[in-house]
Short mmCIF file of C-alpha atoms in Angstrom, two decimals:
data_model
loop_
_atom_site.label_atom_id
_atom_site.label_comp_id
_atom_site.label_asym_id
_atom_site.label_seq_id
_atom_site.Cartn_x
_atom_site.Cartn_y
_atom_site.Cartn_z
CA ARG A 1 -23.79 -38.22 17.80
CA GLU A 2 -20.42 -39.15 15.09
CA PRO A 3 -18.47 -41.67 16.65
CA MET A 4 -15.28 -40.77 18.47
CA LYS A 5 -12.40 -42.59 16.19
CA LYS A 6 -13.91 -41.06 12.97
CA GLY A 7 -14.26 -37.46 14.55
CA ASN A 8 -10.90 -37.81 15.74
CA LEU A 9 -9.02 -39.13 12.39
CA VAL A 10 -11.25 -36.26 10.60
CA LEU A 11 -9.96 -33.24 12.71
CA ALA A 12 -6.31 -34.94 12.31
CA ALA A 13 -6.84 -35.03 8.32
CA ILE A 14 -8.03 -30.50 8.64
CA CYS A 15 -4.85 -30.34 11.34
CA ALA A 16 -2.29 -32.21 9.20
CA VAL A 17 -3.06 -30.26 5.96
CA LEU A 18 -3.15 -27.42 7.93
CA GLY A 19 0.43 -27.90 9.31
CA VAL A 20 1.97 -28.98 5.96
CA GLY A 21 -0.54 -26.13 4.23
CA ILE A 22 1.23 -23.42 6.54
CA ILE A 23 4.57 -25.15 5.96
CA ALA A 24 4.64 -24.71 2.42
CA VAL A 25 3.84 -21.26 2.66
CA ALA A 26 6.18 -20.64 5.43
CA SER A 27 8.99 -21.42 3.38
CA GLY A 28 8.10 -18.60 1.04
CA TYR A 29 9.27 -15.80 3.18
CA PRO A 30 13.16 -14.40 4.34
CA LYS A 31 15.24 -16.21 6.11
CA ALA A 32 17.52 -14.56 8.92
CA ALA A 33 19.58 -14.66 6.93
CA ASP A 34 18.51 -11.75 3.73
CA TYR A 35 17.71 -9.61 6.68
CA GLY A 36 21.65 -9.61 7.60
CA THR A 37 20.03 -8.50 11.75
CA GLY A 38 20.37 -12.48 13.10
CA VAL A 39 17.22 -11.84 13.68
CA PRO A 40 15.28 -14.25 12.66
CA GLY A 41 12.96 -14.25 9.61
CA PRO A 42 9.03 -13.82 9.87
CA GLY A 43 8.89 -18.13 8.93
CA LEU A 44 10.31 -18.84 12.00
CA TRP A 45 7.50 -19.45 14.59
CA PRO A 46 4.56 -21.26 11.88
CA ILE A 47 7.27 -22.93 11.01
CA ALA A 48 8.33 -24.16 14.68
CA ILE A 49 3.86 -23.49 15.93
CA SER A 50 3.66 -26.44 12.21
CA ILE A 51 5.25 -28.76 13.35
CA VAL A 52 4.07 -28.99 16.44
CA LEU A 53 0.56 -29.68 15.26
CA LEU A 54 1.69 -32.33 12.98
CA ALA A 55 3.19 -33.72 15.88
CA CYS A 56 0.34 -33.58 17.60
CA THR A 57 -2.08 -34.88 14.53
CA ALA A 58 0.81 -38.43 14.44
CA ILE A 59 0.14 -39.07 18.36
CA LEU A 60 -4.13 -38.43 18.18
CA ILE A 61 -3.83 -40.65 14.98
CA TYR A 62 -1.43 -43.05 16.41
CA ARG A 63 -4.28 -43.13 19.82
CA THR A 64 -6.90 -43.35 18.21
CA LEU A 65 -6.43 -46.34 15.80
CA LYS A 66 -4.67 -47.91 18.80
CA MET A 67 -8.35 -46.63 20.84
CA LYS A 68 -10.66 -49.54 22.32
CA PRO A 69 -13.43 -50.06 21.46
CA GLU A 70 -15.55 -49.46 24.66
CA LYS A 71 -13.79 -46.41 24.04
CA ASP A 72 -15.28 -45.10 20.50
CA THR A 73 -18.09 -43.45 22.08
CA LYS A 74 -20.10 -41.02 20.42
CA ILE A 75 -19.99 -37.32 21.05
CA ASP A 76 -22.51 -34.32 20.43
CA LEU A 77 -21.24 -31.72 17.38
CA TRP A 78 -23.74 -29.52 18.29
CA THR A 79 -23.83 -28.60 22.18
CA SER A 80 -23.52 -25.16 24.42
CA GLY A 81 -20.26 -25.56 24.09
CA THR A 82 -19.42 -26.49 20.76
CA ARG A 83 -21.14 -22.76 19.47
CA ARG A 84 -19.27 -21.09 21.06
CA VAL A 85 -16.40 -23.63 19.75
CA TYR A 86 -17.70 -22.40 16.12
CA ILE A 87 -18.90 -19.03 16.91
CA THR A 88 -15.61 -18.51 18.66
CA MET A 89 -13.20 -19.59 15.22
CA GLY A 90 -16.39 -18.10 12.93
CA ILE A 91 -15.07 -14.91 14.53
CA LEU A 92 -11.18 -15.67 13.65
CA VAL A 93 -11.75 -16.50 9.96
CA VAL A 94 -13.73 -12.48 9.79
CA TYR A 95 -10.30 -11.79 11.46
CA LEU A 96 -8.15 -12.93 8.61
CA LEU A 97 -10.67 -11.49 5.97
CA VAL A 98 -10.13 -8.18 7.56
CA LEU A 99 -7.04 -8.06 7.98
CA PRO A 100 -5.60 -7.24 4.93
CA PHE A 101 -8.49 -4.31 4.74
CA LEU A 102 -7.84 -2.70 8.26
CA GLY A 103 -4.56 -3.76 8.44
CA PHE A 104 -3.20 -5.49 11.85
CA ILE A 105 -4.11 -2.43 14.77
CA ILE A 106 -7.52 -2.69 14.58
CA SER A 107 -8.45 -5.59 13.43
CA THR A 108 -6.20 -7.04 16.36
CA PHE A 109 -7.45 -4.63 18.84
CA VAL A 110 -11.58 -5.40 17.48
CA LEU A 111 -10.80 -9.15 17.69
CA GLU A 112 -9.72 -8.46 21.17
CA LEU A 113 -11.95 -6.66 22.39
CA ILE A 114 -14.36 -9.18 21.44
CA PHE A 115 -12.80 -12.12 22.96
CA ILE A 116 -11.75 -10.56 26.27
CA GLN A 117 -15.95 -9.27 26.78
CA TRP A 118 -17.19 -12.79 25.46
CA PHE A 119 -15.31 -14.99 27.22
CA ALA A 120 -14.27 -12.55 30.42
CA LYS A 121 -17.36 -10.28 30.75
CA LYS A 122 -15.00 -7.33 31.73
CA ASN A 123 -16.33 -3.40 32.50
CA PRO A 124 -15.68 -1.90 28.73
CA ILE A 125 -12.97 0.24 29.72
CA ILE A 126 -10.74 -2.36 30.98
CA THR A 127 -11.57 -4.58 28.05
CA ALA A 128 -10.14 -1.44 25.61
CA LEU A 129 -7.50 -0.51 27.50
CA ILE A 130 -6.54 -4.67 27.68
CA ALA A 131 -6.44 -5.18 24.61
CA ALA A 132 -4.77 -2.16 23.42
CA ALA A 133 -1.91 -3.13 25.63
CA ILE A 134 -2.00 -6.55 24.11
CA THR A 135 -2.74 -5.17 20.34
CA MET A 136 0.39 -3.36 21.04
CA VAL A 137 2.77 -5.16 23.02
CA VAL A 138 2.47 -8.34 19.92
CA TYR A 139 2.39 -5.69 17.28
CA CYS A 140 6.35 -4.33 19.09
CA ALA A 141 7.41 -7.65 19.16
CA PHE A 142 6.76 -8.26 15.60
CA ARG A 143 7.75 -5.07 14.04
CA PHE A 144 11.14 -4.37 16.38
CA LEU A 145 12.08 -8.23 17.77
CA LEU A 146 11.44 -9.65 15.35
CA ASN A 147 11.60 -8.04 12.61
CA VAL A 148 8.64 -9.23 10.26
CA PRO A 149 6.59 -5.88 8.88
CA VAL A 150 3.73 -5.85 10.02
CA HIS A 151 0.67 -3.80 8.05
CA THR A 152 -0.31 -1.48 10.46
CA PHE A 153 -4.25 0.60 9.34
CA GLY A 154 -4.66 -1.43 6.51
CA ILE A 155 -6.90 1.28 4.33
CA PHE A 156 -6.17 3.42 6.68
CA THR A 157 -2.71 4.24 6.26
CA ILE A 158 -2.16 7.82 5.50
#
């Protein structure tokens, strides 16, 4: 069990590093002018989301530093709920690791199959149809609306 104040500050530090790192990487992505189509470049959303993340981080730090001592209760870092969060984060890390090899469509479809089945416990056929539909909508949005090149099938590309 850890004090909430300490946990909040550690989480804020992680989020700040993540937000700044994503902005640094995404700033190197092609800009809208590079495409000549008026479509935003691939860095728009990562940077926008990172700015929101950094704003939320600042709010968390502010509220944590203003926290009254009686509110600084102990928090459990290992419960059935937190284990699900850790497993979910682990699955997302595996997804990011296999994404370059299997490509967007296969990796994302499998990720969605796992998550929909795990969290919603749907009929496997319904799960597969939902996962396929979501994967295709997201793929088409990135590929055709945002003009972001997507590594489609990874090692299975002919």
